[in-house]
mmCIF file with all atom_site columns, C-alpha atoms in Angstrom:
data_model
loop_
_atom_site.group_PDB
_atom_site.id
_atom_site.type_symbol
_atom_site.label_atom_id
_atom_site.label_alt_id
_atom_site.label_comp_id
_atom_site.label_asym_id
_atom_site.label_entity_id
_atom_site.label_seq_id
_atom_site.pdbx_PDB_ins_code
_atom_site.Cartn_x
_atom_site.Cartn_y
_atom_site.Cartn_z
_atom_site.occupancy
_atom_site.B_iso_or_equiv
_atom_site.pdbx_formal_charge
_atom_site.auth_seq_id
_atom_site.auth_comp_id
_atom_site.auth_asym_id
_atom_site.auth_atom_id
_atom_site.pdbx_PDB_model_num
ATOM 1  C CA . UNK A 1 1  ? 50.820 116.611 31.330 1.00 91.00 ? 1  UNK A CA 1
ATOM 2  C CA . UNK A 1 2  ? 50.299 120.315 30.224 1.00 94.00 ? 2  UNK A CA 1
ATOM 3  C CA . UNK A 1 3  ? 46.889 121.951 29.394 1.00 94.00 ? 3  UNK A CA 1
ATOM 4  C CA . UNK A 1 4  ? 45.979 125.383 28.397 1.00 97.00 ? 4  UNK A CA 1
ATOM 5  C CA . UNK A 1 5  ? 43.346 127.872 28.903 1.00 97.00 ? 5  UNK A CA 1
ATOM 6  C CA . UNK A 1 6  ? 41.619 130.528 27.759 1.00 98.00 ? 6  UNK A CA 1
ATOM 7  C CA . UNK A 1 7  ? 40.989 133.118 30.066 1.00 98.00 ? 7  UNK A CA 1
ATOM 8  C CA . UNK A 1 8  ? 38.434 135.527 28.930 1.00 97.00 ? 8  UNK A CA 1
ATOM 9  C CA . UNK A 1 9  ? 38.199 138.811 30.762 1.00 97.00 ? 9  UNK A CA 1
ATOM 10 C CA . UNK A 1 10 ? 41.701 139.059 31.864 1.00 96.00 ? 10 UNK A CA 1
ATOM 11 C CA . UNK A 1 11 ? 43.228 143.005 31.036 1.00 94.00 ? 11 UNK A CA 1
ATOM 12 C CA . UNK A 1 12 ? 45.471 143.680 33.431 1.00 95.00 ? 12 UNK A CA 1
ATOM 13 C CA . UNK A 1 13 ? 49.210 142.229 34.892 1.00 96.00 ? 13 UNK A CA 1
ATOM 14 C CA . UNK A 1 14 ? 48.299 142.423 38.308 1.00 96.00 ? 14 UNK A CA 1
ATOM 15 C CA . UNK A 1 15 ? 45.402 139.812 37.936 1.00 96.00 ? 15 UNK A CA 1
ATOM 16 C CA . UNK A 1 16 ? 47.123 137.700 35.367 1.00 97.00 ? 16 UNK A CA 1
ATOM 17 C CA . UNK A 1 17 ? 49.763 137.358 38.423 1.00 97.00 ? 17 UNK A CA 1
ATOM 18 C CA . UNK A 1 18 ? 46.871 136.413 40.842 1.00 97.00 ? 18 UNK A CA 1
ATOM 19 C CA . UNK A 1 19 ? 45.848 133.784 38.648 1.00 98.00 ? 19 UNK A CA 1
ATOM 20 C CA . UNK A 1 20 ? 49.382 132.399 38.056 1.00 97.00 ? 20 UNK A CA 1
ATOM 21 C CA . UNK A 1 21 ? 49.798 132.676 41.992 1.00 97.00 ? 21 UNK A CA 1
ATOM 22 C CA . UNK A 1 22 ? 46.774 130.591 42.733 1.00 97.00 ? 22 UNK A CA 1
ATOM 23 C CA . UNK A 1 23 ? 47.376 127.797 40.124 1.00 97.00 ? 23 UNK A CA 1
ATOM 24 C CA . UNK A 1 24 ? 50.871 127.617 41.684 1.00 97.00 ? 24 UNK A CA 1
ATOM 25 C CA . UNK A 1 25 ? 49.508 126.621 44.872 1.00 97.00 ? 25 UNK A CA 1
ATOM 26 C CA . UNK A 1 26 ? 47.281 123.795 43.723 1.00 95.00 ? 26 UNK A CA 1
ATOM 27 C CA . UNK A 1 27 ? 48.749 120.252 44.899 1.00 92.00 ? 27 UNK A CA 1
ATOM 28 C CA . UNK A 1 28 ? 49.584 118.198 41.450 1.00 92.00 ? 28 UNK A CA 1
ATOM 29 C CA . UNK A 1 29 ? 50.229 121.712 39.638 1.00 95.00 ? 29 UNK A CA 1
ATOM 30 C CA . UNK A 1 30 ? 54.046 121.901 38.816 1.00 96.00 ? 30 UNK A CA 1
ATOM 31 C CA . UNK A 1 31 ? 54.061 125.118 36.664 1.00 97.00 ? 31 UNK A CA 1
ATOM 32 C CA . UNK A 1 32 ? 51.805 127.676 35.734 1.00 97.00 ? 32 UNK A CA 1
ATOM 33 C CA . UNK A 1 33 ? 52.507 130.642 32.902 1.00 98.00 ? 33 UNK A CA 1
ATOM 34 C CA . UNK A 1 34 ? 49.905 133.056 32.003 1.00 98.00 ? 34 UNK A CA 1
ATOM 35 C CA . UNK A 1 35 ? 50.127 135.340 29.209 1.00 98.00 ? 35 UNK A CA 1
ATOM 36 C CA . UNK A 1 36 ? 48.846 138.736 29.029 1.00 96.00 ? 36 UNK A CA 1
ATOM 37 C CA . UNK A 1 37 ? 49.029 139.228 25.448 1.00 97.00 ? 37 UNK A CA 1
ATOM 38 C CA . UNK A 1 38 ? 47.080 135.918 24.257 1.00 97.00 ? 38 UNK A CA 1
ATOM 39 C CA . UNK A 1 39 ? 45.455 136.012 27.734 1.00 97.00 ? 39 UNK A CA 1
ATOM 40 C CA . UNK A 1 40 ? 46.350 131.967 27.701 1.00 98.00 ? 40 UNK A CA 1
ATOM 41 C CA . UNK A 1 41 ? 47.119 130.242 30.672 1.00 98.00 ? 41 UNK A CA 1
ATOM 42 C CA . UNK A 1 42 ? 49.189 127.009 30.531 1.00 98.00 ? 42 UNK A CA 1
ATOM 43 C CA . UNK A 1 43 ? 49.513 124.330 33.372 1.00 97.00 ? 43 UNK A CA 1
ATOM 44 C CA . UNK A 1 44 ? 51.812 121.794 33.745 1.00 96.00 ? 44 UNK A CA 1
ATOM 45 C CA . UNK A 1 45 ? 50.709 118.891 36.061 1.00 94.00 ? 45 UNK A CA 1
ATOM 46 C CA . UNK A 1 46 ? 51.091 115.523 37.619 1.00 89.00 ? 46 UNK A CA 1
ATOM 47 C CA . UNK A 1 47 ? 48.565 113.010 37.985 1.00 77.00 ? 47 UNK A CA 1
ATOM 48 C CA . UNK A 1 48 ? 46.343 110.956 35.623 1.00 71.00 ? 48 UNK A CA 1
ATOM 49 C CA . UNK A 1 49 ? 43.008 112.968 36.101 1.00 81.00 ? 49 UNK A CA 1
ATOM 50 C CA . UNK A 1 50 ? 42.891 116.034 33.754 1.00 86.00 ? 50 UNK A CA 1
ATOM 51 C CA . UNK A 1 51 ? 39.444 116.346 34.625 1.00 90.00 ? 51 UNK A CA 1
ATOM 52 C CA . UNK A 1 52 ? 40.262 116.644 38.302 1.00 90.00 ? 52 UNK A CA 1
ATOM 53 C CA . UNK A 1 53 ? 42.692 119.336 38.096 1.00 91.00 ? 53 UNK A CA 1
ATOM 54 C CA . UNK A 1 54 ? 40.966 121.296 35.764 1.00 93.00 ? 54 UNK A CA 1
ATOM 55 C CA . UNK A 1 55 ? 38.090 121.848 37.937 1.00 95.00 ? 55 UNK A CA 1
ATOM 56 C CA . UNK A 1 56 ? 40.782 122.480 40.758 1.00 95.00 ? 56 UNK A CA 1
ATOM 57 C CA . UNK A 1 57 ? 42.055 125.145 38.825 1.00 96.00 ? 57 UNK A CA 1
ATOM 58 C CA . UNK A 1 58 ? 38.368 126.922 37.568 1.00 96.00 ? 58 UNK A CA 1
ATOM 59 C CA . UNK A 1 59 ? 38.071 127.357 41.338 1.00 97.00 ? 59 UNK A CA 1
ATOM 60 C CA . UNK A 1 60 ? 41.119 128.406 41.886 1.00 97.00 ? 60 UNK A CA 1
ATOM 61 C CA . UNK A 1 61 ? 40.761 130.963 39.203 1.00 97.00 ? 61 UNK A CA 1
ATOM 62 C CA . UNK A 1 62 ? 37.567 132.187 40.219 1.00 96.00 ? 62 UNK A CA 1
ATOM 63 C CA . UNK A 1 63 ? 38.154 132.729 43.295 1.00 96.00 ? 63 UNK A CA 1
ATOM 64 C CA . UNK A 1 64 ? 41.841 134.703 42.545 1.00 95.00 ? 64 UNK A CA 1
ATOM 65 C CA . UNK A 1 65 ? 39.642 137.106 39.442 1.00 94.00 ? 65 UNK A CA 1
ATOM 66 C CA . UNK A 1 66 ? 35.925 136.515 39.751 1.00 95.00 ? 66 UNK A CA 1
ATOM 67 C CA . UNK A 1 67 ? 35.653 138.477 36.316 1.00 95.00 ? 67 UNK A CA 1
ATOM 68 C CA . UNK A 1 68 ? 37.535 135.548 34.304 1.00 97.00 ? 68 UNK A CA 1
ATOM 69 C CA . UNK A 1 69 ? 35.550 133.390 32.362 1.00 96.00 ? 69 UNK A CA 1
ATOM 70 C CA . UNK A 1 70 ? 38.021 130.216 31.638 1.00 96.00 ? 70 UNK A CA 1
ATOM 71 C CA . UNK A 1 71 ? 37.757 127.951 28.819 1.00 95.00 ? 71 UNK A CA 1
ATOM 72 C CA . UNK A 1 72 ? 39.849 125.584 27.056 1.00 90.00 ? 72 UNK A CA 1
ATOM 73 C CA . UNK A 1 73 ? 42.033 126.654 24.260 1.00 82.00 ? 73 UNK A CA 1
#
């Protein structure tokens, strides 16, 4: 399954790498591509709860870049 993500706040590469970094290491999460440009984030991931993961990644994102404000795209 692959979601994506808006990820408001997020102006600069060295964060957007922190965030890919930290949705990398979630369990279930097989890929993770954040781009600068569009400042989208998208996830690939196993598992049949969305829900689940996406909180997993929220956190995971907030606590990487406490300035990014995620929502779905």
């Amino acid at each position: 399954m692959t979601k994506t993500f808006r990820l408001e706040g997020l102006d600069c590469a060295v964060c957007a790498s922190k965030v890919e970094r930290a949705v990398k290491s979630l369990d279930g999460v097989k890929s993770a591509c954040v781009n600068l440009f569009t400042t989208k984030l998208t996830v690939g991931f196993d598992g049949d709860s969305p829900e689940k993961i996406t909180e997993a990644i929220k956190s995971a994102i907030k606590k990487a870049s406490p300035d990014i404000t995620v929502r779905n795209a």
